[in-house]
Amino acid sequence: MIMFGTFEKKIFGIEWQKILSYRFEFWLNFFGEMALCIIIPYFLWDTIYVSKNITVYHGLALPDIVSYSFCAFYCFKIVMGGGKEGSISQEIYYGTLSRYLVYPMNYLFMKYIQYMATSLFHLSKFVLLLVLAKWWWHLPIDPTVEQLGLFVLILFLAANFVFLIFTINECMAFWADNVWSLQVIFRTTLQILGGLYSPLLFFPEKFQNILAWSPISHCVYTPVMILLGKQGYPLFSIFASLMISISILFFLLKAVWKRGLIKFEAAGM
Amino acid sequence: MIEIKQVSKHYKTYRKDPGFMGSLKSLWARNFITKTALKDIDLKISSGERIGLLGANGAGKTTLIKILAGIMPADEGTVSVMGYTPYEREASYLKQLAIVMGQKAQLWWDLPALDSFELLAAIYEQDRSLWMPRLDELSQKLNVAHLLKIPVRKLSLGERMKMELIGAFLHQPAIIFLDEPTLGLDLQAQKSVRQFILDYHEQYRPTIILTSHYMKDIEALCPRLVMIEQGKIIYDGSSDKISEANSQEKKLQITFKNPEEGQDFVIKMRNQFSLENADKSESSGSSPLVKHWNVPKKRLTEVMTFIMQETSMEDFNLSDMELSELIEQVWFTKKN
């Protein structure tokens, strides 16, 4: 639970300032990404639809699938905290974690605030770009207020889930030094089974039923389908799988962190 | 205030044979070894003391600081700082602590130092009405008030170190660990940093534990020295002996035009002044053209006159002794 006191506000503010520090990078990212994540999916899916001679595939027309790709790209960024994975394991590996351990604060809570600040920044950016994309490319995205609320709530839970699982992965650096492969495996799993590249609708039905109970599928696919107003998984399976996973991972992270700190040698300090 | 009893710390690491086969072998079987960083250390430090922690690289001084700061636990023995066990990392203990590392930045690289200070004030739960005047005071003393709004990455090394000091001292810590605070700074910046630390200590009386390889830092800041070698304390006492040793000898380096002349001159110096060549071995990477002697200051004039008359040297250099050499000398004298 985020209790917004001075410390949290400062961390939040600093994260946003860091994103805004590099002007060229910011604007390139802002408009470049938007163009790429609409133009590339458009030509890719257009080729597929034309070659198959279809206008609708699994209930999605070409504008729908382009909208899906656009939204999925940003949802992935939001739940990934803007791609913050690797920072904790690097701090353990290089010993810079010691810098934070001498402060009277909870390091993991600070990382959580940083993560959520970046996620919120990308969510704000997404909302702005969504308005732009609707106006410029006429993407068929017209969510109701309820759908928007549900979309934000699921994204928030998914971001918590991804933060916890990535942080546990990163804590493995206390024992294994380099955990990059572990991160890549999870990131790739999240990209494919989360529905970043294509909607999970295109997967075999049996597989979809299994994925309904996996929190991974609710990281990208579920919120995007809700935003597009399409039928997704039942709400009960979405919330149950996310809440149960978050609870288990929370306690697991606490245990791993406590044990890991005993192993920490602050190399290079 | 700080009491360390029979503290030991061991690190587990592994040994890998060189080359591809060594890497392949280490994928399956690793040869783990245990390295002792600290062995049965006993140390007492009173409140408000200024202590220099000295020792060669790998001697164990940083491990001791890590244990005192609560970054890692001791494997054996007890550590008590102001009644706290550091590794428990109680917030009330950490609020009284500060660490400045010359080699590592504590401030946020992309942001102006002022942003970092505001965050630090929030971390230490400092009231704005208290820390703002303190920030003014510290930044005026270090002459960096005009740089507070410049991104840290745009500052020079000396300016950054001054900002690091402000960041560390802003919450008025009771214990300050300074790890090479003047590393890489020019002489002027070194001097102002030293003076600032002294003034701060005079005003607020924190306990300061310093590690440095600069003799000037030790002389200026530490009335008491603790020397660590291979995880054991080999000297704990006044820094006067080090200063005394430093004031007795100078290090003379002569570069000869050819190695033969250098060898001849080593013999001449031995015969004339009973001074032995201070190069430990020719194979240590030093050039055969370069020779060193430790010359007593009182004989410096006659030695220099002799050199001018007897050699056609390429170059010469006269400098203070290295801190490690002084430690060696004091340690050697104590042993015998």
Coordinates of C-alpha atoms in Angstrom, one line a residue:
Chain A
M1 CA 0.0 0.0 0.0
I2 CA 1.5 3.3 -1.0
M3 CA 1.3 5.9 1.8
F4 CA 2.2 9.1 0.2
G5 CA 4.5 10.9 2.6
T6 CA 7.4 13.2 1.8
F7 CA 9.9 10.4 1.1
E8 CA 7.5 8.7 -1.4
K9 CA 6.7 12.0 -3.1
K10 CA 10.4 12.8 -3.5
I11 CA 11.2 9.4 -5.0
F12 CA 8.2 9.8 -7.3
G13 CA 9.3 13.2 -8.3
I14 CA 12.9 12.3 -8.9
E15 CA 11.9 9.4 -11.2
W16 CA 9.8 11.7 -13.3
Q17 CA 12.6 14.2 -13.4
K18 CA 15.1 11.6 -14.5
I19 CA 12.8 10.6 -17.4
L20 CA 12.5 14.3 -18.4
S21 CA 16.3 15.0 -18.0
Y22 CA 17.3 14.0 -21.5
R23 CA 15.3 16.2 -24.0
F24 CA 16.3 14.5 -27.3
E25 CA 15.7 11.0 -25.9
F26 CA 12.4 12.1 -24.5
W27 CA 10.9 13.4 -27.7
L28 CA 12.4 10.7 -29.9
N29 CA 10.8 8.1 -27.5
F30 CA 7.5 10.0 -27.4
F31 CA 6.8 10.2 -31.1
G32 CA 9.2 7.6 -32.6
E33 CA 7.7 4.7 -30.6
M34 CA 4.2 5.7 -31.3
A35 CA 4.8 5.8 -35.1
L36 CA 6.7 2.5 -35.0
C37 CA 4.1 0.6 -32.9
I38 CA 1.3 1.6 -35.3
I39 CA 3.1 1.5 -38.7
I40 CA 4.9 -1.8 -38.3
P41 CA 1.9 -3.8 -37.0
Y42 CA -0.3 -2.2 -39.7
F43 CA 1.9 -3.5 -42.6
L44 CA 2.6 -6.8 -40.9
W45 CA -1.1 -7.6 -40.2
D46 CA -2.3 -6.1 -43.5
T47 CA 0.0 -8.6 -45.3
I48 CA -1.4 -11.5 -43.3
Y49 CA -5.0 -10.5 -43.8
V50 CA -4.5 -9.9 -47.6
S51 CA -2.6 -13.2 -48.1
K52 CA -5.3 -15.1 -46.2
N53 CA -8.0 -13.1 -48.0
I54 CA -9.9 -12.4 -44.8
T55 CA -11.2 -9.2 -43.3
V56 CA -11.9 -10.5 -39.8
Y57 CA -9.7 -13.0 -37.9
H58 CA -11.0 -14.4 -34.5
G59 CA -13.4 -11.5 -34.3
L60 CA -10.7 -8.9 -35.0
A61 CA -10.6 -6.7 -38.1
L62 CA -7.4 -5.1 -39.3
P63 CA -8.0 -1.8 -37.4
D64 CA -8.7 -3.8 -34.2
I65 CA -5.5 -5.8 -34.5
V66 CA -3.5 -2.6 -35.1
S67 CA -5.2 -1.0 -32.1
Y68 CA -4.3 -4.2 -30.1
S69 CA -0.7 -4.0 -31.1
F70 CA -0.5 -0.3 -30.2
C71 CA -2.1 -0.8 -26.8
A72 CA -0.2 -4.0 -26.0
F73 CA 3.2 -2.2 -26.7
Y74 CA 2.4 0.5 -24.1
C75 CA 0.7 -1.9 -21.6
F76 CA 3.9 -4.0 -21.6
K77 CA 5.9 -0.9 -20.9
I78 CA 3.6 0.1 -18.0
V79 CA 3.7 -3.3 -16.3
M80 CA 7.4 -3.6 -16.8
G81 CA 8.0 -0.3 -15.0
G82 CA 9.5 1.2 -18.2
G83 CA 12.1 -1.6 -18.3
K84 CA 13.7 -1.2 -14.9
E85 CA 14.7 -4.9 -14.6
G86 CA 18.4 -5.4 -13.9
S87 CA 19.0 -2.4 -11.7
I88 CA 18.8 -4.4 -8.4
S89 CA 21.0 -7.3 -9.5
Q90 CA 23.6 -4.8 -10.8
E91 CA 23.6 -3.0 -7.5
I92 CA 24.2 -6.3 -5.8
Y93 CA 26.8 -7.4 -8.2
Y94 CA 28.8 -4.1 -8.1
G95 CA 28.2 -3.6 -4.4
T96 CA 26.5 -0.2 -4.9
L97 CA 23.6 -1.6 -2.9
S98 CA 25.6 -0.7 0.2
R99 CA 25.0 2.9 -0.6
Y100 CA 21.3 2.4 0.2
L101 CA 21.7 0.0 3.1
V102 CA 23.2 2.8 5.2
Y103 CA 20.1 4.9 4.8
P104 CA 17.2 4.7 7.3
M105 CA 14.8 3.4 4.7
N106 CA 13.4 0.3 3.1
Y107 CA 15.4 -0.3 -0.1
L108 CA 12.8 -2.5 -1.7
F109 CA 10.1 -0.1 -0.9
M110 CA 12.1 2.7 -2.6
K111 CA 12.5 0.4 -5.7
Y112 CA 8.8 -0.2 -5.6
I113 CA 8.0 3.5 -5.6
Q114 CA 10.5 4.1 -8.4
Y115 CA 8.9 1.3 -10.4
M116 CA 5.4 2.6 -9.9
A117 CA 6.4 6.1 -10.7
T118 CA 7.8 5.0 -14.0
S119 CA 4.7 2.9 -14.7
L120 CA 2.5 5.8 -14.0
F121 CA 4.6 8.0 -16.3
H122 CA 4.1 5.5 -19.1
L123 CA 0.4 5.2 -18.3
S124 CA 0.0 9.0 -18.6
K125 CA 2.0 9.0 -21.8
F126 CA -0.2 6.2 -23.2
V127 CA -3.4 8.1 -22.4
L128 CA -2.0 11.1 -24.3
L129 CA -0.9 9.0 -27.2
L130 CA -4.2 7.2 -27.3
V131 CA -6.0 10.5 -27.8
L132 CA -3.5 11.4 -30.5
A133 CA -3.7 8.0 -32.2
K134 CA -7.5 8.1 -32.3
W135 CA -7.5 11.5 -33.8
W136 CA -4.7 10.9 -36.4
W137 CA -5.2 7.2 -37.3
H138 CA -8.8 6.8 -36.3
L139 CA -8.1 3.7 -34.2
P140 CA -11.3 2.1 -33.0
I141 CA -10.7 2.4 -29.3
D142 CA -13.7 3.8 -27.4
P143 CA -13.7 2.4 -23.8
T144 CA -16.4 3.2 -21.3
V145 CA -15.5 4.7 -17.9
E146 CA -16.0 1.3 -16.3
Q147 CA -13.7 -0.3 -18.9
L148 CA -11.1 2.4 -18.3
G149 CA -11.3 1.8 -14.5
L150 CA -11.0 -1.9 -14.9
F151 CA -8.1 -1.5 -17.3
V152 CA -6.1 0.7 -14.8
L153 CA -6.9 -1.6 -11.9
I154 CA -5.7 -4.7 -13.7
L155 CA -2.6 -2.9 -15.0
F156 CA -1.8 -1.9 -11.4
L157 CA -2.1 -5.4 -10.1
A158 CA -0.1 -6.7 -13.1
A159 CA 2.7 -4.2 -12.5
N160 CA 2.8 -5.4 -8.8
F161 CA 3.0 -9.0 -10.0
V162 CA 5.8 -8.2 -12.5
F163 CA 7.7 -6.1 -10.0
L164 CA 7.6 -8.9 -7.4
I165 CA 8.7 -11.6 -9.8
F166 CA 11.5 -9.5 -11.3
T167 CA 12.7 -8.4 -8.0
I168 CA 12.9 -12.1 -6.8
N169 CA 14.8 -12.9 -9.9
E170 CA 17.2 -10.1 -9.3
C171 CA 17.8 -11.1 -5.7
M172 CA 19.2 -14.3 -7.1
A173 CA 22.3 -12.1 -7.8
F174 CA 23.1 -12.6 -4.1
W175 CA 24.0 -16.2 -4.9
A176 CA 24.6 -16.3 -8.7
D177 CA 26.2 -12.9 -9.5
N178 CA 24.9 -12.8 -13.0
V179 CA 21.1 -13.3 -13.4
W180 CA 20.7 -11.7 -16.8
S181 CA 19.5 -15.0 -18.4
L182 CA 16.9 -15.5 -15.8
Q183 CA 15.5 -12.0 -16.6
V184 CA 15.6 -12.7 -20.3
I185 CA 13.7 -16.0 -19.9
F186 CA 11.0 -14.3 -17.8
R187 CA 10.8 -11.3 -20.1
T188 CA 10.4 -13.5 -23.2
T189 CA 7.8 -15.6 -21.4
L190 CA 5.9 -12.5 -20.5
Q191 CA 6.1 -11.1 -24.1
I192 CA 4.8 -14.3 -25.7
L193 CA 2.3 -15.6 -23.1
G194 CA 1.3 -12.2 -22.0
G195 CA 0.1 -11.4 -25.5
L196 CA 2.5 -8.6 -26.5
Y197 CA 3.1 -10.0 -30.1
S198 CA -0.3 -11.4 -30.8
P199 CA -3.6 -11.7 -29.0
L200 CA -4.0 -14.9 -27.0
L201 CA -7.2 -15.5 -28.9
F202 CA -5.0 -16.8 -31.7
F203 CA -3.7 -19.6 -29.4
P204 CA -5.5 -23.0 -29.2
E205 CA -8.6 -23.0 -27.0
K206 CA -7.2 -25.5 -24.5
F207 CA -4.1 -23.5 -24.0
Q208 CA -6.2 -20.3 -23.6
N209 CA -8.2 -22.0 -20.8
I210 CA -5.0 -22.8 -18.9
L211 CA -3.7 -19.2 -19.5
A212 CA -6.9 -17.8 -18.0
W213 CA -5.6 -18.9 -14.6
S214 CA -2.1 -17.7 -15.2
P215 CA -1.3 -14.1 -14.0
I216 CA 1.1 -13.7 -17.0
S217 CA -1.8 -13.5 -19.5
H218 CA -3.4 -10.7 -17.5
C219 CA -0.3 -8.5 -17.8
V220 CA -1.0 -7.4 -21.4
Y221 CA -3.7 -9.4 -23.2
T222 CA -6.5 -9.0 -20.6
P223 CA -6.2 -5.2 -20.0
V224 CA -5.9 -4.5 -23.7
M225 CA -9.0 -6.6 -24.5
I226 CA -10.9 -4.8 -21.8
L227 CA -9.8 -1.4 -23.3
L228 CA -10.9 -2.5 -26.8
G229 CA -14.2 -3.6 -25.4
K230 CA -13.7 -7.2 -26.5
Q231 CA -14.6 -10.4 -24.6
G232 CA -11.6 -11.5 -22.5
Y233 CA -11.2 -13.9 -19.5
P234 CA -13.8 -14.0 -16.7
L235 CA -13.1 -11.3 -14.1
F236 CA -13.0 -13.8 -11.3
S237 CA -10.1 -15.8 -12.8
I238 CA -8.3 -12.5 -13.6
F239 CA -8.4 -11.1 -10.0
A240 CA -8.0 -14.5 -8.3
S241 CA -4.8 -15.4 -10.2
L242 CA -3.3 -11.9 -9.8
M243 CA -4.1 -11.5 -6.1
I244 CA -3.0 -15.0 -5.1
S245 CA 0.3 -14.7 -7.1
I246 CA 1.0 -11.2 -5.6
S247 CA 0.4 -12.5 -2.0
I248 CA 2.7 -15.6 -2.5
L249 CA 5.4 -13.6 -4.2
F250 CA 5.3 -10.8 -1.6
F251 CA 6.2 -13.3 1.2
L252 CA 8.7 -15.1 -1.0
L253 CA 10.5 -11.8 -1.8
K254 CA 10.7 -11.0 1.9
A255 CA 12.3 -14.4 2.7
V256 CA 14.7 -14.2 -0.3
W257 CA 15.8 -10.7 0.5
K258 CA 16.5 -11.5 4.2
R259 CA 18.6 -14.5 3.3
G260 CA 20.3 -12.7 0.4
L261 CA 21.4 -9.8 2.6
I262 CA 23.4 -12.2 4.8
K263 CA 25.3 -13.3 1.7
F264 CA 25.9 -9.7 0.5
E265 CA 29.6 -8.8 0.5
A266 CA 29.4 -5.3 -0.9
A267 CA 32.1 -6.1 -3.4
G268 CA 34.0 -3.2 -4.7
M269 CA 33.1 -0.8 -1.9
Chain B
M1 CA 30.8 4.4 21.9
I2 CA 32.2 1.8 19.5
E3 CA 33.2 -1.5 20.9
I4 CA 34.4 -4.4 18.9
K5 CA 35.2 -7.7 20.6
Q6 CA 36.9 -10.7 19.0
V7 CA 35.4 -9.9 15.6
S8 CA 36.2 -12.2 12.6
K9 CA 34.9 -12.2 9.1
H10 CA 35.5 -14.8 6.4
Y11 CA 34.7 -14.6 2.7
K12 CA 34.0 -17.6 0.6
T13 CA 35.3 -17.3 -2.9
Y14 CA 36.5 -19.7 -5.6
R15 CA 39.6 -20.3 -7.6
K16 CA 39.5 -20.8 -11.3
D17 CA 42.3 -22.2 -13.5
P18 CA 43.2 -19.8 -16.3
G19 CA 42.2 -20.3 -19.9
F20 CA 39.3 -22.0 -21.7
M21 CA 39.8 -25.4 -20.0
G22 CA 39.8 -23.7 -16.6
S23 CA 36.5 -22.0 -17.5
L24 CA 35.0 -25.3 -18.7
K25 CA 36.1 -27.1 -15.6
S26 CA 34.6 -24.4 -13.3
L27 CA 31.2 -25.0 -14.9
W28 CA 31.1 -28.4 -13.3
A29 CA 33.3 -28.2 -10.2
R30 CA 34.4 -25.2 -8.4
N31 CA 37.3 -25.0 -6.0
F32 CA 35.9 -22.9 -3.1
I33 CA 38.3 -21.3 -0.7
T34 CA 37.7 -19.3 2.5
K35 CA 39.5 -16.0 2.9
T36 CA 39.8 -14.5 6.3
A37 CA 39.3 -10.7 6.1
L38 CA 39.3 -10.0 9.8
K39 CA 40.7 -12.1 12.6
D40 CA 39.9 -11.6 16.3
I41 CA 39.7 -7.8 16.1
D42 CA 39.4 -5.9 19.3
L43 CA 38.9 -2.1 19.2
K44 CA 37.4 0.6 21.3
I45 CA 36.6 4.1 19.9
S46 CA 35.3 6.9 22.1
S47 CA 32.7 9.5 21.1
G48 CA 34.1 12.4 19.1
E49 CA 37.4 10.7 18.2
R50 CA 39.1 11.0 14.8
I51 CA 40.6 7.8 13.7
G52 CA 42.6 6.8 10.6
L53 CA 42.2 3.2 9.5
L54 CA 45.2 2.2 7.5
G55 CA 46.4 -0.8 5.7
A56 CA 47.3 -2.1 2.3
N57 CA 44.6 -3.1 -0.2
G58 CA 42.8 -6.2 1.0
A59 CA 44.1 -5.7 4.6
G60 CA 40.5 -5.7 6.0
K61 CA 39.8 -2.1 6.7
T62 CA 36.9 -1.8 4.4
T63 CA 35.4 -5.0 5.8
L64 CA 35.6 -3.4 9.2
I65 CA 33.8 -0.3 8.0
K66 CA 31.1 -2.5 6.3
I67 CA 30.5 -4.3 9.6
L68 CA 30.4 -1.0 11.6
A69 CA 28.0 0.5 9.1
G70 CA 25.7 -2.5 9.3
I71 CA 26.2 -3.5 5.7
M72 CA 27.2 -7.0 6.6
P73 CA 27.3 -9.0 9.8
A74 CA 30.5 -10.2 11.6
D75 CA 30.9 -14.0 11.5
E76 CA 32.2 -14.2 15.0
G77 CA 32.5 -11.7 17.9
T78 CA 30.3 -8.8 19.0
V79 CA 30.0 -5.3 17.6
S80 CA 28.3 -2.5 19.5
V81 CA 28.0 1.1 18.3
M82 CA 26.3 3.5 20.6
G83 CA 24.5 0.5 22.1
Y84 CA 23.2 -0.7 18.8
T85 CA 24.1 -3.9 16.9
P86 CA 24.9 -2.4 13.5
Y87 CA 23.6 -5.3 11.3
E88 CA 20.2 -5.0 12.8
R89 CA 20.0 -1.7 10.9
E90 CA 17.6 0.0 13.2
A91 CA 16.4 3.3 11.7
S92 CA 17.4 5.2 14.8
Y93 CA 21.0 3.9 14.4
L94 CA 21.2 4.6 10.7
K95 CA 20.0 8.1 11.2
Q96 CA 23.2 8.8 13.1
L97 CA 25.5 7.4 10.5
A98 CA 27.1 8.8 7.3
I99 CA 29.4 7.3 4.7
V100 CA 31.4 9.2 2.1
M101 CA 33.1 7.1 -0.5
G102 CA 35.6 8.8 -2.7
Q103 CA 35.3 6.3 -5.4
K104 CA 31.5 6.0 -5.5
A105 CA 28.9 8.7 -6.0
Q106 CA 26.0 8.8 -3.5
L107 CA 24.1 11.6 -5.2
W108 CA 21.8 11.1 -8.2
W109 CA 23.9 11.6 -11.3
D110 CA 21.2 13.1 -13.6
L111 CA 19.8 15.6 -11.1
P112 CA 21.1 18.8 -9.5
A113 CA 22.6 18.1 -6.0
L114 CA 19.7 20.1 -4.5
D115 CA 17.2 17.4 -5.5
S116 CA 19.4 14.7 -3.9
F117 CA 19.7 16.8 -0.7
E118 CA 15.9 17.2 -0.6
L119 CA 15.5 13.5 -0.9
L120 CA 18.1 12.8 1.8
A121 CA 16.3 15.3 4.1
A122 CA 13.2 13.2 3.5
I123 CA 15.0 9.9 4.1
Y124 CA 16.4 11.2 7.4
E125 CA 13.1 12.9 8.2
Q126 CA 14.7 16.3 8.7
D127 CA 12.5 19.3 9.1
R128 CA 12.9 21.8 6.3
S129 CA 13.3 24.6 8.8
L130 CA 16.3 22.8 10.2
W131 CA 18.1 21.5 7.2
M132 CA 17.7 24.5 4.9
P133 CA 19.9 26.7 7.2
R134 CA 22.3 23.8 7.5
L135 CA 22.5 23.4 3.7
D136 CA 23.2 27.1 3.4
E137 CA 25.9 26.9 6.0
L138 CA 27.6 23.8 4.5
S139 CA 27.4 25.0 0.9
Q140 CA 28.8 28.4 1.9
K141 CA 31.7 26.8 3.8
L142 CA 32.6 24.6 0.8
N143 CA 32.0 27.5 -1.7
V144 CA 29.5 25.5 -3.8
A145 CA 26.3 27.4 -3.1
H146 CA 26.1 28.6 -6.7
L147 CA 26.3 25.0 -8.0
L148 CA 23.4 23.5 -6.1
K149 CA 21.1 23.6 -9.1
I150 CA 23.6 22.2 -11.7
P151 CA 23.2 18.5 -12.6
V152 CA 25.7 16.4 -10.7
R153 CA 27.1 14.9 -13.9
K154 CA 28.2 18.4 -15.0
L155 CA 30.2 19.1 -11.9
S156 CA 34.0 18.6 -11.6
L157 CA 35.4 15.9 -9.4
G158 CA 36.2 18.3 -6.6
E159 CA 32.8 20.0 -6.8
R160 CA 31.1 16.6 -6.7
M161 CA 33.1 15.5 -3.6
K162 CA 32.1 18.7 -1.9
M163 CA 28.4 17.9 -2.7
E164 CA 28.9 14.4 -1.4
L165 CA 30.2 15.8 1.9
I166 CA 27.2 18.1 2.2
G167 CA 24.9 15.2 1.5
A168 CA 26.5 13.1 4.1
F169 CA 26.7 15.8 6.8
L170 CA 23.3 17.4 6.3
H171 CA 21.6 15.3 8.9
Q172 CA 24.4 15.9 11.4
P173 CA 25.5 12.4 11.9
A174 CA 27.2 11.2 15.1
I175 CA 29.5 8.8 13.2
I176 CA 31.1 9.5 9.9
F177 CA 33.0 7.0 7.7
L178 CA 35.2 8.7 5.2
D179 CA 36.6 6.3 2.6
E180 CA 39.3 8.1 0.5
P181 CA 37.5 11.4 0.6
T182 CA 40.2 13.3 -1.3
L183 CA 40.9 10.6 -3.9
G184 CA 41.6 12.2 -7.3
L185 CA 41.2 15.8 -6.1
D186 CA 43.7 18.5 -6.9
L187 CA 45.8 19.9 -4.1
Q188 CA 43.6 23.0 -3.5
A189 CA 40.5 20.9 -3.3
Q190 CA 42.2 18.3 -1.0
K191 CA 43.1 21.1 1.3
S192 CA 39.6 22.7 1.4
V193 CA 38.0 19.3 2.0
R194 CA 40.4 18.6 4.9
Q195 CA 39.8 22.0 6.4
F196 CA 36.0 21.5 6.1
I197 CA 36.1 18.2 7.9
L198 CA 38.2 19.7 10.6
D199 CA 35.9 22.7 11.1
Y200 CA 32.9 20.4 11.0
H201 CA 34.4 18.2 13.7
E202 CA 35.3 21.2 15.8
Q203 CA 31.8 22.4 15.7
Y204 CA 29.7 19.2 16.0
R205 CA 32.2 16.6 17.5
P206 CA 31.1 13.6 15.5
T207 CA 33.2 10.4 15.6
I208 CA 35.2 10.2 12.3
I209 CA 36.7 7.0 10.9
L210 CA 38.8 7.7 7.9
T211 CA 40.6 5.5 5.4
S212 CA 43.0 7.2 3.0
H213 CA 46.3 6.6 1.2
Y214 CA 47.2 10.2 1.4
M215 CA 49.7 11.0 4.2
K216 CA 48.4 14.6 4.3
D217 CA 44.9 13.4 5.1
I218 CA 46.1 11.2 7.9
E219 CA 48.4 13.9 9.3
A220 CA 45.7 16.6 9.2
L221 CA 42.7 14.6 10.3
C222 CA 43.6 11.7 12.5
P223 CA 45.3 12.0 15.9
R224 CA 44.8 8.2 16.3
L225 CA 45.8 5.5 13.9
V226 CA 44.7 1.9 13.6
M227 CA 46.8 -0.2 11.2
I228 CA 45.4 -3.4 9.8
E229 CA 47.4 -6.1 8.1
Q230 CA 46.0 -9.4 6.9
G231 CA 42.9 -8.9 9.0
K232 CA 44.7 -8.1 12.3
I233 CA 45.3 -4.9 14.0
I234 CA 49.1 -4.4 14.1
Y235 CA 49.2 -0.8 15.5
D236 CA 46.8 1.2 17.5
G237 CA 48.1 4.5 18.8
S238 CA 49.0 8.1 18.1
S239 CA 49.7 9.2 14.5
D240 CA 52.7 11.1 15.7
K241 CA 55.0 8.1 14.9
I242 CA 53.9 8.2 11.3
S243 CA 54.4 11.9 11.1
E244 CA 57.8 11.5 12.8
A245 CA 58.9 8.9 10.3
N246 CA 57.7 11.1 7.5
S247 CA 59.6 14.0 8.7
Q248 CA 62.9 12.0 9.0
E249 CA 63.4 10.8 5.4
K250 CA 62.8 11.8 1.8
K251 CA 62.6 9.5 -1.1
L252 CA 65.2 10.1 -3.8
Q253 CA 64.7 8.8 -7.4
I254 CA 67.4 9.1 -10.0
T255 CA 67.1 8.2 -13.6
F256 CA 70.5 7.3 -15.2
K257 CA 71.6 7.4 -18.8
N258 CA 72.6 3.7 -18.7
P259 CA 72.2 0.8 -16.3
E260 CA 75.9 0.4 -15.7
E261 CA 76.2 3.9 -14.3
G262 CA 73.2 3.2 -12.1
Q263 CA 74.8 0.1 -10.7
D264 CA 78.1 1.9 -10.0
F265 CA 76.2 4.7 -8.2
V266 CA 74.4 2.2 -6.0
I267 CA 77.9 1.1 -4.7
K268 CA 79.1 4.7 -4.4
M269 CA 76.1 5.7 -2.3
R270 CA 76.7 2.6 -0.1
N271 CA 80.4 3.4 0.4
Q272 CA 79.9 7.2 0.9
F273 CA 76.8 7.4 3.0
S274 CA 75.9 3.8 4.0
L275 CA 72.7 4.2 2.1
E276 CA 71.2 1.1 0.6
N277 CA 69.3 1.1 -2.7
A278 CA 65.6 1.0 -1.9
D279 CA 64.4 -0.9 -5.0
K280 CA 63.1 -4.2 -3.8
S281 CA 63.9 -6.1 -6.9
E282 CA 64.8 -5.5 -10.5
S283 CA 62.0 -7.8 -11.6
S284 CA 59.2 -5.8 -10.0
G285 CA 58.7 -3.9 -13.2
S286 CA 61.0 -0.9 -12.4
S287 CA 63.4 0.2 -15.1
P288 CA 67.1 -0.7 -14.5
L289 CA 67.8 3.0 -15.3
V290 CA 65.8 4.2 -12.3
K291 CA 67.1 3.8 -8.7
H292 CA 65.6 4.8 -5.4
W293 CA 67.1 5.7 -2.0
N294 CA 65.5 6.8 1.3
V295 CA 67.6 9.7 2.4
P296 CA 67.6 11.1 5.9
K297 CA 66.6 14.8 5.7
K298 CA 69.6 16.0 7.7
R299 CA 72.0 14.5 5.1
L300 CA 70.0 15.7 2.1
T301 CA 72.4 18.6 1.3
E302 CA 75.5 16.6 1.2
V303 CA 73.9 13.7 -0.7
M304 CA 72.6 16.2 -3.3
T305 CA 76.0 17.8 -3.6
F306 CA 77.6 14.4 -4.1
I307 CA 75.1 13.4 -6.8
M308 CA 75.8 16.6 -8.7
Q309 CA 79.5 15.9 -8.7
E310 CA 79.5 12.2 -9.3
T311 CA 76.8 11.5 -11.9
S312 CA 75.6 12.6 -15.3
M313 CA 72.0 11.7 -14.5
E314 CA 69.1 12.1 -16.9
D315 CA 66.6 13.2 -14.2
F316 CA 66.0 13.1 -10.5
N317 CA 63.0 13.5 -8.1
L318 CA 62.7 14.1 -4.4
S319 CA 59.4 13.2 -2.7
D320 CA 57.7 12.3 0.6
M321 CA 57.6 8.7 1.6
E322 CA 54.6 6.6 0.5
L323 CA 52.2 5.9 3.3
S324 CA 52.6 2.2 2.9
E325 CA 56.4 2.6 3.3
L326 CA 55.9 4.6 6.5
I327 CA 53.5 2.0 7.9
E328 CA 56.1 -0.6 7.1
Q329 CA 58.8 1.4 8.8
V330 CA 56.7 2.0 12.0
W331 CA 55.6 -1.6 12.0
F332 CA 59.2 -2.8 11.6
T333 CA 60.5 -0.6 14.4
K334 CA 57.7 -1.8 16.7
K335 CA 58.5 -5.4 15.9
N336 CA 62.2 -5.0 16.7

